[in-house]
């Protein structure tokens, strides 16, 4: 493909909204065509389409997650912060190596921003005003405005209980911390009785939806909570400060947020593969690998099938879009012509760390190209 043809195709991609103007500077003029590329005139532009799609995906993810830049969380930090808990494992089990690409329909999203489904907030140290001799060191939970602005469906506090020396009954107690100037340190708000076997450690969850509702309505009351799990001998088995080998076992809160209904439509369109000689507008496979991006802050999926559009569009393809066709004919200098662009897209579910080291499980709209067309 000649340089002039490439620039015309590039302007078409930008005009059709599949690439930001800022992404153009990331691309250099194409190198001279090799012998294999000369035998496949569309292959070079197809490669450019693929690279532009990858650049667009990076900027779209950050934009839709309301992140100015990718969180600076290394793989080692992820291993330390990642809870070794049942709810997280259940989410991870939903992902295979490349994710699920066998959808019966396409989910249309009205909102172009990510929809949060589950927020996992790690415990941190409470304010000194509720501490005596630097105790307790746990637990305070902060919540993002996203949680406060949505209806909470479920809120579970997860606590890891160390093994007991003998079969016993453990009393898991949750107490609200209050300033020590009030004459007492805490007020018990929830309790749970658990029968445990000797030598068995376990995760326990307790419903804190009502407690969270009060915190969200009256944030000034959220000073933190104290967590204890006493056995029959009075030993506290709750993991609230991690000892050696207890990484990933600190308490955390799992908050489920409601999500609005979505409309579903059937999928159709022309599909091709990389060996195809098809010159018309077509959907091609593209797998995005977040590890190649250096994005260790994305927990799952590590890879997903994004797909991209590439191919030629003639004005005759616009017969079912008469308005666009008339505009193009009336103003031929004001448009690069019909572009091959996504006409149907669907979301992906993502488990990731935000900038505050909270684990978020949410839906990111318009990340998978399901159908390509000319417009």
mmCIF file of C-alpha atoms in Angstrom:
data_model
loop_
_atom_site.group_PDB
_atom_site.id
_atom_site.type_symbol
_atom_site.label_atom_id
_atom_site.label_comp_id
_atom_site.label_asym_id
_atom_site.label_seq_id
_atom_site.Cartn_x
_atom_site.Cartn_y
_atom_site.Cartn_z
ATOM 1 C CA UNK A 1 0.000 0.000 0.000
ATOM 2 C CA UNK A 2 1.395 3.427 -0.975
ATOM 3 C CA UNK A 3 1.796 6.191 1.615
ATOM 4 C CA UNK A 4 -1.019 8.253 0.055
ATOM 5 C CA UNK A 5 -3.407 5.323 0.211
ATOM 6 C CA UNK A 6 -2.425 4.688 3.840
ATOM 7 C CA UNK A 7 -3.073 8.311 4.856
ATOM 8 C CA UNK A 8 -6.478 8.261 3.146
ATOM 9 C CA UNK A 9 -7.362 5.022 4.940
ATOM 10 C CA UNK A 10 -6.095 6.482 8.220
ATOM 11 C CA UNK A 11 -8.282 9.566 7.824
ATOM 12 C CA UNK A 12 -11.220 7.273 7.207
ATOM 13 C CA UNK A 13 -10.504 5.396 10.446
ATOM 14 C CA UNK A 14 -10.353 8.660 12.408
ATOM 15 C CA UNK A 15 -13.462 10.062 10.704
ATOM 16 C CA UNK A 16 -15.417 6.933 11.559
ATOM 17 C CA UNK A 17 -14.549 7.298 15.251
ATOM 18 C CA UNK A 18 -12.544 4.082 15.673
ATOM 19 C CA UNK A 19 -9.400 5.967 16.690
ATOM 20 C CA UNK A 20 -8.601 9.110 18.657
ATOM 21 C CA UNK A 21 -6.703 11.960 17.019
ATOM 22 C CA UNK A 22 -4.045 11.606 19.734
ATOM 23 C CA UNK A 23 -3.341 8.040 18.595
ATOM 24 C CA UNK A 24 -2.194 9.196 15.153
ATOM 25 C CA UNK A 25 1.166 10.390 16.489
ATOM 26 C CA UNK A 26 1.901 6.865 17.691
ATOM 27 C CA UNK A 27 2.030 5.606 14.097
ATOM 28 C CA UNK A 28 4.829 6.123 11.623
ATOM 29 C CA UNK A 29 4.493 5.948 7.815
ATOM 30 C CA UNK A 30 4.415 2.321 6.700
ATOM 31 C CA UNK A 31 7.635 0.670 5.531
ATOM 32 C CA UNK A 32 8.122 -0.449 1.979
ATOM 33 C CA UNK A 33 5.979 -3.416 1.042
ATOM 34 C CA UNK A 34 7.628 -6.814 1.151
ATOM 35 C CA UNK A 35 7.132 -9.446 -1.518
ATOM 36 C CA UNK A 36 4.508 -11.251 0.599
ATOM 37 C CA UNK A 37 2.622 -7.993 1.181
ATOM 38 C CA UNK A 38 2.699 -7.237 -2.553
ATOM 39 C CA UNK A 39 0.881 -10.512 -3.103
ATOM 40 C CA UNK A 40 -1.744 -9.456 -0.553
ATOM 41 C CA UNK A 41 -2.637 -5.771 -1.144
ATOM 42 C CA UNK A 42 -5.019 -5.621 1.829
ATOM 43 C CA UNK A 43 -2.668 -7.267 4.358
ATOM 44 C CA UNK A 44 -0.667 -4.134 5.158
ATOM 45 C CA UNK A 45 -3.683 -1.967 5.896
ATOM 46 C CA UNK A 46 -5.179 -4.851 7.875
ATOM 47 C CA UNK A 47 -2.076 -4.833 10.064
ATOM 48 C CA UNK A 48 -2.411 -1.062 10.558
ATOM 49 C CA UNK A 49 -6.082 -1.530 11.490
ATOM 50 C CA UNK A 50 -5.068 -4.105 14.081
ATOM 51 C CA UNK A 51 -2.407 -1.882 15.656
ATOM 52 C CA UNK A 52 -4.742 1.114 15.791
ATOM 53 C CA UNK A 53 -7.385 -1.066 17.450
ATOM 54 C CA UNK A 54 -4.894 -2.100 20.152
ATOM 55 C CA UNK A 55 -3.932 1.533 20.827
ATOM 56 C CA UNK A 56 -7.611 2.496 20.992
ATOM 57 C CA UNK A 57 -8.410 -0.327 23.433
ATOM 58 C CA UNK A 58 -5.761 0.891 25.899
ATOM 59 C CA UNK A 59 -7.108 4.435 25.924
ATOM 60 C CA UNK A 60 -10.746 3.278 26.010
ATOM 61 C CA UNK A 61 -10.248 1.054 29.045
ATOM 62 C CA UNK A 62 -8.621 3.838 31.062
ATOM 63 C CA UNK A 63 -11.291 6.315 29.980
ATOM 64 C CA UNK A 64 -14.217 4.021 30.765
ATOM 65 C CA UNK A 65 -12.762 3.161 34.166
ATOM 66 C CA UNK A 66 -12.299 6.893 34.846
ATOM 67 C CA UNK A 67 -8.540 6.423 35.245
ATOM 68 C CA UNK A 68 -6.118 9.136 34.129
ATOM 69 C CA UNK A 69 -3.362 6.539 33.929
ATOM 70 C CA UNK A 70 -2.871 2.838 34.560
ATOM 71 C CA UNK A 71 -2.542 2.039 38.317
ATOM 72 C CA UNK A 72 1.091 1.500 39.288
ATOM 73 C CA UNK A 73 0.628 -1.961 40.788
ATOM 74 C CA UNK A 74 3.286 -4.580 40.097
ATOM 75 C CA UNK A 75 2.774 -8.326 39.875
ATOM 76 C CA UNK A 76 4.427 -8.764 43.280
ATOM 77 C CA UNK A 77 2.062 -6.241 44.898
ATOM 78 C CA UNK A 78 -0.916 -7.974 43.274
ATOM 79 C CA UNK A 79 0.106 -11.271 44.889
ATOM 80 C CA UNK A 80 0.301 -9.576 48.299
ATOM 81 C CA UNK A 81 -3.048 -7.779 48.037
ATOM 82 C CA UNK A 82 -5.086 -10.488 46.333
ATOM 83 C CA UNK A 83 -7.345 -12.152 48.946
ATOM 84 C CA UNK A 84 -7.219 -15.945 48.982
ATOM 85 C CA UNK A 85 -10.956 -16.025 49.540
ATOM 86 C CA UNK A 86 -13.960 -17.926 48.076
ATOM 87 C CA UNK A 87 -15.740 -14.977 46.377
ATOM 88 C CA UNK A 88 -12.611 -13.973 44.502
ATOM 89 C CA UNK A 89 -11.876 -17.559 43.484
ATOM 90 C CA UNK A 90 -15.413 -17.897 42.152
ATOM 91 C CA UNK A 91 -14.857 -14.843 39.950
ATOM 92 C CA UNK A 92 -11.525 -16.159 38.711
ATOM 93 C CA UNK A 93 -13.111 -19.522 37.901
ATOM 94 C CA UNK A 94 -15.430 -17.759 35.452
ATOM 95 C CA UNK A 95 -12.477 -17.001 33.177
ATOM 96 C CA UNK A 96 -10.677 -19.474 30.983
ATOM 97 C CA UNK A 97 -7.494 -18.629 29.088
ATOM 98 C CA UNK A 98 -9.185 -16.521 26.403
ATOM 99 C CA UNK A 99 -12.608 -15.892 27.932
ATOM 100 C CA UNK A 100 -15.998 -16.930 26.564
ATOM 101 C CA UNK A 101 -16.508 -16.001 22.915
ATOM 102 C CA UNK A 102 -19.640 -18.094 22.278
ATOM 103 C CA UNK A 103 -22.413 -15.557 22.867
ATOM 104 C CA UNK A 104 -25.904 -16.112 21.453
ATOM 105 C CA UNK A 105 -26.546 -12.395 21.240
ATOM 106 C CA UNK A 106 -25.051 -8.977 21.683
ATOM 107 C CA UNK A 107 -25.667 -6.859 24.752
ATOM 108 C CA UNK A 108 -26.220 -3.228 23.908
ATOM 109 C CA UNK A 109 -25.089 -0.623 26.407
ATOM 110 C CA UNK A 110 -26.682 2.805 26.664
ATOM 111 C CA UNK A 111 -23.956 4.098 28.992
ATOM 112 C CA UNK A 112 -20.427 4.407 27.649
ATOM 113 C CA UNK A 113 -18.840 4.131 31.106
ATOM 114 C CA UNK A 114 -18.057 0.951 33.007
ATOM 115 C CA UNK A 115 -20.851 -0.440 35.190
ATOM 116 C CA UNK A 116 -19.569 -1.649 38.543
ATOM 117 C CA UNK A 117 -21.030 -4.903 39.822
ATOM 118 C CA UNK A 118 -18.868 -5.888 42.796
ATOM 119 C CA UNK A 119 -16.380 -3.919 44.877
ATOM 120 C CA UNK A 120 -13.958 -5.704 47.208
ATOM 121 C CA UNK A 121 -12.501 -3.250 49.717
ATOM 122 C CA UNK A 122 -9.451 -4.252 51.733
ATOM 123 C CA UNK A 123 -9.186 -3.458 55.428
ATOM 124 C CA UNK A 124 -6.928 -0.616 56.502
ATOM 125 C CA UNK A 125 -5.915 0.928 59.841
ATOM 126 C CA UNK A 126 -8.604 3.010 61.619
ATOM 127 C CA UNK A 127 -8.236 6.648 62.596
ATOM 128 C CA UNK A 128 -6.076 7.209 65.732
ATOM 129 C CA UNK A 129 -9.099 8.756 67.472
ATOM 130 C CA UNK A 130 -10.545 5.262 68.009
ATOM 131 C CA UNK A 131 -7.243 3.634 69.015
ATOM 132 C CA UNK A 132 -5.756 3.005 72.432
ATOM 133 C CA UNK A 133 -2.019 2.253 72.484
ATOM 134 C CA UNK A 134 -2.136 1.910 68.675
ATOM 135 C CA UNK A 135 -4.867 -0.720 68.924
ATOM 136 C CA UNK A 136 -6.817 -1.826 66.972
ATOM 137 C CA UNK A 137 -4.786 -1.958 63.766
ATOM 138 C CA UNK A 138 -7.840 -3.217 61.928
ATOM 139 C CA UNK A 139 -10.309 -2.524 60.456
ATOM 140 C CA UNK A 140 -11.438 0.485 58.443
ATOM 141 C CA UNK A 141 -13.157 0.246 55.046
ATOM 142 C CA UNK A 142 -13.420 3.207 52.685
ATOM 143 C CA UNK A 143 -15.918 3.291 49.833
ATOM 144 C CA UNK A 144 -15.828 5.023 46.476
ATOM 145 C CA UNK A 145 -18.554 7.446 45.342
ATOM 146 C CA UNK A 146 -19.678 4.698 42.944
ATOM 147 C CA UNK A 147 -20.793 2.571 45.906
ATOM 148 C CA UNK A 148 -22.575 5.464 47.564
ATOM 149 C CA UNK A 149 -24.466 6.371 44.422
ATOM 150 C CA UNK A 150 -25.873 2.928 43.704
ATOM 151 C CA UNK A 151 -28.263 0.586 45.443
ATOM 152 C CA UNK A 152 -26.430 -2.018 47.495
ATOM 153 C CA UNK A 153 -27.832 -5.495 46.917
ATOM 154 C CA UNK A 154 -25.520 -7.360 49.276
ATOM 155 C CA UNK A 155 -22.646 -6.582 51.637
ATOM 156 C CA UNK A 156 -20.545 -9.353 53.177
ATOM 157 C CA UNK A 157 -17.617 -9.017 55.556
ATOM 158 C CA UNK A 158 -15.106 -11.829 55.027
ATOM 159 C CA UNK A 159 -12.874 -12.884 57.937
ATOM 160 C CA UNK A 160 -10.240 -15.608 57.988
ATOM 161 C CA UNK A 161 -10.270 -17.735 61.144
ATOM 162 C CA UNK A 162 -7.056 -19.446 62.279
ATOM 163 C CA UNK A 163 -7.230 -23.139 63.254
ATOM 164 C CA UNK A 164 -8.228 -24.029 66.829
ATOM 165 C CA UNK A 165 -6.257 -26.535 68.906
ATOM 166 C CA UNK A 166 -9.346 -28.681 69.486
ATOM 167 C CA UNK A 167 -12.967 -28.829 68.277
ATOM 168 C CA UNK A 168 -14.696 -25.765 69.649
ATOM 169 C CA UNK A 169 -17.313 -23.096 69.127
ATOM 170 C CA UNK A 170 -16.014 -19.787 67.835
ATOM 171 C CA UNK A 171 -17.905 -16.547 68.443
ATOM 172 C CA UNK A 172 -17.245 -14.139 65.580
ATOM 173 C CA UNK A 173 -17.987 -10.626 66.812
ATOM 174 C CA UNK A 174 -18.150 -7.364 64.875
ATOM 175 C CA UNK A 175 -18.077 -4.162 66.931
ATOM 176 C CA UNK A 176 -18.396 -0.566 65.771
ATOM 177 C CA UNK A 177 -15.459 1.584 66.814
ATOM 178 C CA UNK A 178 -16.214 4.933 68.449
ATOM 179 C CA UNK A 179 -13.909 7.721 69.694
ATOM 180 C CA UNK A 180 -12.310 6.770 73.026
ATOM 181 C CA UNK A 181 -13.372 10.157 74.420
ATOM 182 C CA UNK A 182 -16.927 8.801 74.571
ATOM 183 C CA UNK A 183 -15.921 6.573 77.488
ATOM 184 C CA UNK A 184 -15.997 3.265 75.632
ATOM 185 C CA UNK A 185 -14.176 1.866 72.636
ATOM 186 C CA UNK A 186 -16.800 -0.024 70.677
ATOM 187 C CA UNK A 187 -20.417 -1.075 70.342
ATOM 188 C CA UNK A 188 -21.171 -4.628 69.266
ATOM 189 C CA UNK A 189 -23.260 -4.696 66.092
ATOM 190 C CA UNK A 190 -23.141 -8.267 64.751
ATOM 191 C CA UNK A 191 -22.151 -11.713 66.024
ATOM 192 C CA UNK A 192 -21.997 -15.202 64.593
ATOM 193 C CA UNK A 193 -21.520 -18.609 66.274
ATOM 194 C CA UNK A 194 -19.365 -21.097 64.359
ATOM 195 C CA UNK A 195 -18.553 -24.727 65.156
ATOM 196 C CA UNK A 196 -15.011 -25.552 63.991
ATOM 197 C CA UNK A 197 -12.854 -28.661 63.934
ATOM 198 C CA UNK A 198 -9.320 -28.842 65.306
ATOM 199 C CA UNK A 199 -6.552 -27.728 62.989
ATOM 200 C CA UNK A 200 -8.914 -26.348 60.316
ATOM 201 C CA UNK A 201 -8.645 -22.760 59.118
ATOM 202 C CA UNK A 202 -11.547 -21.210 57.234
ATOM 203 C CA UNK A 203 -13.088 -18.112 55.701
ATOM 204 C CA UNK A 204 -16.267 -16.882 57.385
ATOM 205 C CA UNK A 205 -18.663 -14.261 56.062
ATOM 206 C CA UNK A 206 -21.155 -12.148 57.933
ATOM 207 C CA UNK A 207 -23.948 -9.970 56.536
ATOM 208 C CA UNK A 208 -23.174 -6.275 57.071
ATOM 209 C CA UNK A 209 -25.661 -4.757 54.624
ATOM 210 C CA UNK A 210 -27.497 -2.795 57.334
ATOM 211 C CA UNK A 211 -24.220 -1.559 58.813
ATOM 212 C CA UNK A 212 -23.047 -0.404 55.393
ATOM 213 C CA UNK A 213 -26.389 1.313 54.747
ATOM 214 C CA UNK A 214 -25.887 3.410 57.901
ATOM 215 C CA UNK A 215 -22.322 4.273 56.881
ATOM 216 C CA UNK A 216 -23.453 5.398 53.443
ATOM 217 C CA UNK A 217 -26.264 7.550 54.857
ATOM 218 C CA UNK A 218 -24.110 8.913 57.683
ATOM 219 C CA UNK A 219 -20.429 8.701 56.643
ATOM 220 C CA UNK A 220 -19.315 10.373 59.869
ATOM 221 C CA UNK A 221 -20.354 7.218 61.782
ATOM 222 C CA UNK A 222 -17.882 5.071 59.844
ATOM 223 C CA UNK A 223 -14.929 5.040 62.226
ATOM 224 C CA UNK A 224 -14.190 1.393 61.511
ATOM 225 C CA UNK A 225 -14.946 -1.925 63.184
ATOM 226 C CA UNK A 226 -13.165 -4.315 65.490
ATOM 227 C CA UNK A 227 -13.225 -8.006 64.549
ATOM 228 C CA UNK A 228 -12.764 -10.833 67.047
ATOM 229 C CA UNK A 229 -13.231 -14.601 66.784
ATOM 230 C CA UNK A 230 -12.980 -16.072 70.305
ATOM 231 C CA UNK A 231 -12.790 -19.805 70.946
ATOM 232 C CA UNK A 232 -13.928 -21.483 74.178
ATOM 233 C CA UNK A 233 -10.593 -20.644 75.841
ATOM 234 C CA UNK A 234 -10.776 -16.972 74.925
ATOM 235 C CA UNK A 235 -8.176 -17.123 72.144
ATOM 236 C CA UNK A 236 -8.806 -14.645 69.334
ATOM 237 C CA UNK A 237 -8.510 -16.604 66.058
ATOM 238 C CA UNK A 238 -9.457 -13.785 63.673
ATOM 239 C CA UNK A 239 -6.725 -12.764 61.223
ATOM 240 C CA UNK A 240 -6.648 -8.968 61.487
ATOM 241 C CA UNK A 241 -2.878 -8.545 61.192
ATOM 242 C CA UNK A 242 -1.055 -10.853 58.814
ATOM 243 C CA UNK A 243 1.712 -12.973 60.284
ATOM 244 C CA UNK A 244 4.297 -14.847 58.212
ATOM 245 C CA UNK A 245 2.530 -17.006 55.619
ATOM 246 C CA UNK A 246 -0.799 -15.203 56.046
ATOM 247 C CA UNK A 247 -0.564 -12.893 53.054
ATOM 248 C CA UNK A 248 -3.933 -12.444 51.381
ATOM 249 C CA UNK A 249 -5.859 -13.461 54.518
ATOM 250 C CA UNK A 250 -6.769 -10.029 55.913
ATOM 251 C CA UNK A 251 -10.464 -9.084 56.214
ATOM 252 C CA UNK A 252 -12.214 -7.480 53.280
ATOM 253 C CA UNK A 253 -15.716 -6.358 52.407
ATOM 254 C CA UNK A 254 -17.554 -7.589 49.328
ATOM 255 C CA UNK A 255 -20.267 -5.198 48.132
ATOM 256 C CA UNK A 256 -22.670 -6.169 45.346
ATOM 257 C CA UNK A 257 -24.274 -3.289 43.451
ATOM 258 C CA UNK A 258 -27.423 -3.441 41.321
ATOM 259 C CA UNK A 259 -27.187 -3.141 37.563
ATOM 260 C CA UNK A 260 -29.820 -1.869 35.130
ATOM 261 C CA UNK A 261 -31.470 -4.147 32.528
ATOM 262 C CA UNK A 262 -29.843 -4.593 29.136
ATOM 263 C CA UNK A 263 -31.339 -5.246 25.708
ATOM 264 C CA UNK A 264 -30.194 -8.225 23.645
ATOM 265 C CA UNK A 265 -30.115 -8.494 19.864
ATOM 266 C CA UNK A 266 -29.064 -11.223 17.474
ATOM 267 C CA UNK A 267 -25.611 -11.156 15.924
ATOM 268 C CA UNK A 268 -24.871 -11.091 12.198
ATOM 269 C CA UNK A 269 -22.194 -9.828 9.832
ATOM 270 C CA UNK A 270 -19.293 -10.895 7.630
ATOM 271 C CA UNK A 271 -16.454 -12.733 9.438
ATOM 272 C CA UNK A 272 -12.975 -13.389 8.055
ATOM 273 C CA UNK A 273 -9.669 -14.770 9.277
ATOM 274 C CA UNK A 274 -6.100 -13.599 8.748
ATOM 275 C CA UNK A 275 -5.647 -15.902 5.752
ATOM 276 C CA UNK A 276 -8.713 -14.513 4.001
ATOM 277 C CA UNK A 277 -8.349 -12.728 0.655
ATOM 278 C CA UNK A 278 -11.621 -10.858 1.240
ATOM 279 C CA UNK A 279 -11.277 -7.177 0.340
ATOM 280 C CA UNK A 280 -14.700 -6.065 1.573
ATOM 281 C CA UNK A 281 -15.364 -4.757 5.080
ATOM 282 C CA UNK A 282 -15.067 -7.692 7.448
ATOM 283 C CA UNK A 283 -14.567 -8.600 11.112
ATOM 284 C CA UNK A 284 -11.176 -10.147 11.903
ATOM 285 C CA UNK A 285 -10.053 -11.939 15.085
ATOM 286 C CA UNK A 286 -7.811 -10.064 17.515
ATOM 287 C CA UNK A 287 -6.763 -11.245 20.984
ATOM 288 C CA UNK A 288 -5.723 -8.553 23.457
ATOM 289 C CA UNK A 289 -3.082 -9.633 25.979
ATOM 290 C CA UNK A 290 -2.957 -7.321 29.013
ATOM 291 C CA UNK A 291 0.360 -8.814 30.103
ATOM 292 C CA UNK A 292 1.840 -7.529 26.836
ATOM 293 C CA UNK A 293 0.590 -4.081 27.897
ATOM 294 C CA UNK A 294 2.422 -4.503 31.222
ATOM 295 C CA UNK A 295 -0.929 -4.123 32.996
ATOM 296 C CA UNK A 296 -0.560 -6.403 36.018
ATOM 297 C CA UNK A 297 -3.344 -4.425 37.770
ATOM 298 C CA UNK A 298 -5.889 -6.292 35.638
ATOM 299 C CA UNK A 299 -6.517 -9.552 37.509
ATOM 300 C CA UNK A 300 -8.801 -11.220 34.983
ATOM 301 C CA UNK A 301 -9.168 -11.815 32.162
ATOM 302 C CA UNK A 302 -5.488 -11.727 31.257
ATOM 303 C CA UNK A 303 -6.525 -11.994 27.599
ATOM 304 C CA UNK A 304 -9.747 -11.466 25.688
ATOM 305 C CA UNK A 305 -11.030 -11.639 22.112
ATOM 306 C CA UNK A 306 -11.557 -8.042 20.996
ATOM 307 C CA UNK A 307 -11.708 -8.393 17.166
ATOM 308 C CA UNK A 308 -11.311 -5.523 14.709
ATOM 309 C CA UNK A 309 -12.743 -4.247 11.415
ATOM 310 C CA UNK A 310 -10.869 -3.904 8.150
ATOM 311 C CA UNK A 311 -11.698 -3.792 4.475
ATOM 312 C CA UNK A 312 -12.978 -1.655 1.630
ATOM 313 C CA UNK A 313 -16.294 0.171 1.508
ATOM 314 C CA UNK A 314 -17.894 1.287 -1.751
ATOM 315 C CA UNK A 315 -20.773 3.746 -1.945
ATOM 316 C CA UNK A 316 -22.927 0.919 -3.256
ATOM 317 C CA UNK A 317 -22.635 -0.688 0.175
ATOM 318 C CA UNK A 318 -24.545 2.277 1.613
ATOM 319 C CA UNK A 319 -27.836 1.560 -0.123
ATOM 320 C CA UNK A 320 -29.481 0.766 3.196
ATOM 321 C CA UNK A 321 -28.071 4.015 4.660
ATOM 322 C CA UNK A 322 -29.565 6.539 2.176
ATOM 323 C CA UNK A 323 -29.023 9.580 4.401
ATOM 324 C CA UNK A 324 -25.288 8.945 4.769
ATOM 325 C CA UNK A 325 -25.034 8.222 1.057
ATOM 326 C CA UNK A 326 -26.689 11.551 0.136
ATOM 327 C CA UNK A 327 -24.456 13.489 2.533
ATOM 328 C CA UNK A 328 -21.358 11.921 1.014
ATOM 329 C CA UNK A 329 -22.506 12.760 -2.524
ATOM 330 C CA UNK A 330 -23.388 16.338 -1.576
ATOM 331 C CA UNK A 331 -20.061 16.969 0.163
ATOM 332 C CA UNK A 332 -17.466 14.621 -1.355
ATOM 333 C CA UNK A 333 -14.520 16.746 -0.148
ATOM 334 C CA UNK A 334 -15.745 16.739 3.463
ATOM 335 C CA UNK A 335 -15.534 12.998 3.954
ATOM 336 C CA UNK A 336 -13.073 10.207 3.355
ATOM 337 C CA UNK A 337 -15.920 8.070 2.070
ATOM 338 C CA UNK A 338 -17.670 5.161 3.717
ATOM 339 C CA UNK A 339 -15.570 3.478 6.411
ATOM 340 C CA UNK A 340 -15.373 -0.093 7.638
ATOM 341 C CA UNK A 341 -16.221 0.300 11.308
ATOM 342 C CA UNK A 342 -17.884 -1.621 14.180
ATOM 343 C CA UNK A 343 -21.675 -1.558 13.958
ATOM 344 C CA UNK A 344 -22.310 -3.842 16.946
ATOM 345 C CA UNK A 345 -20.205 -4.178 20.084
ATOM 346 C CA UNK A 346 -20.544 -5.976 23.406
ATOM 347 C CA UNK A 347 -18.999 -5.578 26.886
ATOM 348 C CA UNK A 348 -16.490 -7.612 28.839
ATOM 349 C CA UNK A 349 -16.450 -8.357 32.561
ATOM 350 C CA UNK A 350 -13.200 -7.369 34.242
ATOM 351 C CA UNK A 351 -11.642 -7.936 37.667
ATOM 352 C CA UNK A 352 -9.050 -5.292 38.438
ATOM 353 C CA UNK A 353 -7.344 -3.074 41.014
ATOM 354 C CA UNK A 354 -8.198 0.618 40.945
ATOM 355 C CA UNK A 355 -5.837 3.387 42.013
ATOM 356 C CA UNK A 356 -6.842 2.937 45.678
ATOM 357 C CA UNK A 357 -5.846 -0.748 45.673
ATOM 358 C CA UNK A 358 -9.485 -1.824 45.850
ATOM 359 C CA UNK A 359 -10.568 -4.848 43.826
ATOM 360 C CA UNK A 360 -13.360 -4.054 41.389
ATOM 361 C CA UNK A 361 -15.449 -6.504 39.393
ATOM 362 C CA UNK A 362 -17.314 -4.636 36.694
ATOM 363 C CA UNK A 363 -18.622 -4.581 33.165
ATOM 364 C CA UNK A 364 -16.832 -2.455 30.550
ATOM 365 C CA UNK A 365 -19.098 -1.642 27.593
ATOM 366 C CA UNK A 366 -18.254 -1.742 23.896
ATOM 367 C CA UNK A 367 -14.981 -3.666 24.120
ATOM 368 C CA UNK A 368 -15.716 -6.579 21.744
ATOM 369 C CA UNK A 369 -16.447 -6.028 18.050
ATOM 370 C CA UNK A 370 -19.358 -8.302 17.169
ATOM 371 C CA UNK A 371 -20.163 -6.960 13.723
ATOM 372 C CA UNK A 372 -18.515 -4.693 11.152
ATOM 373 C CA UNK A 373 -20.176 -2.620 8.467
ATOM 374 C CA UNK A 374 -19.795 0.398 6.192
ATOM 375 C CA UNK A 375 -21.016 3.780 7.328
#
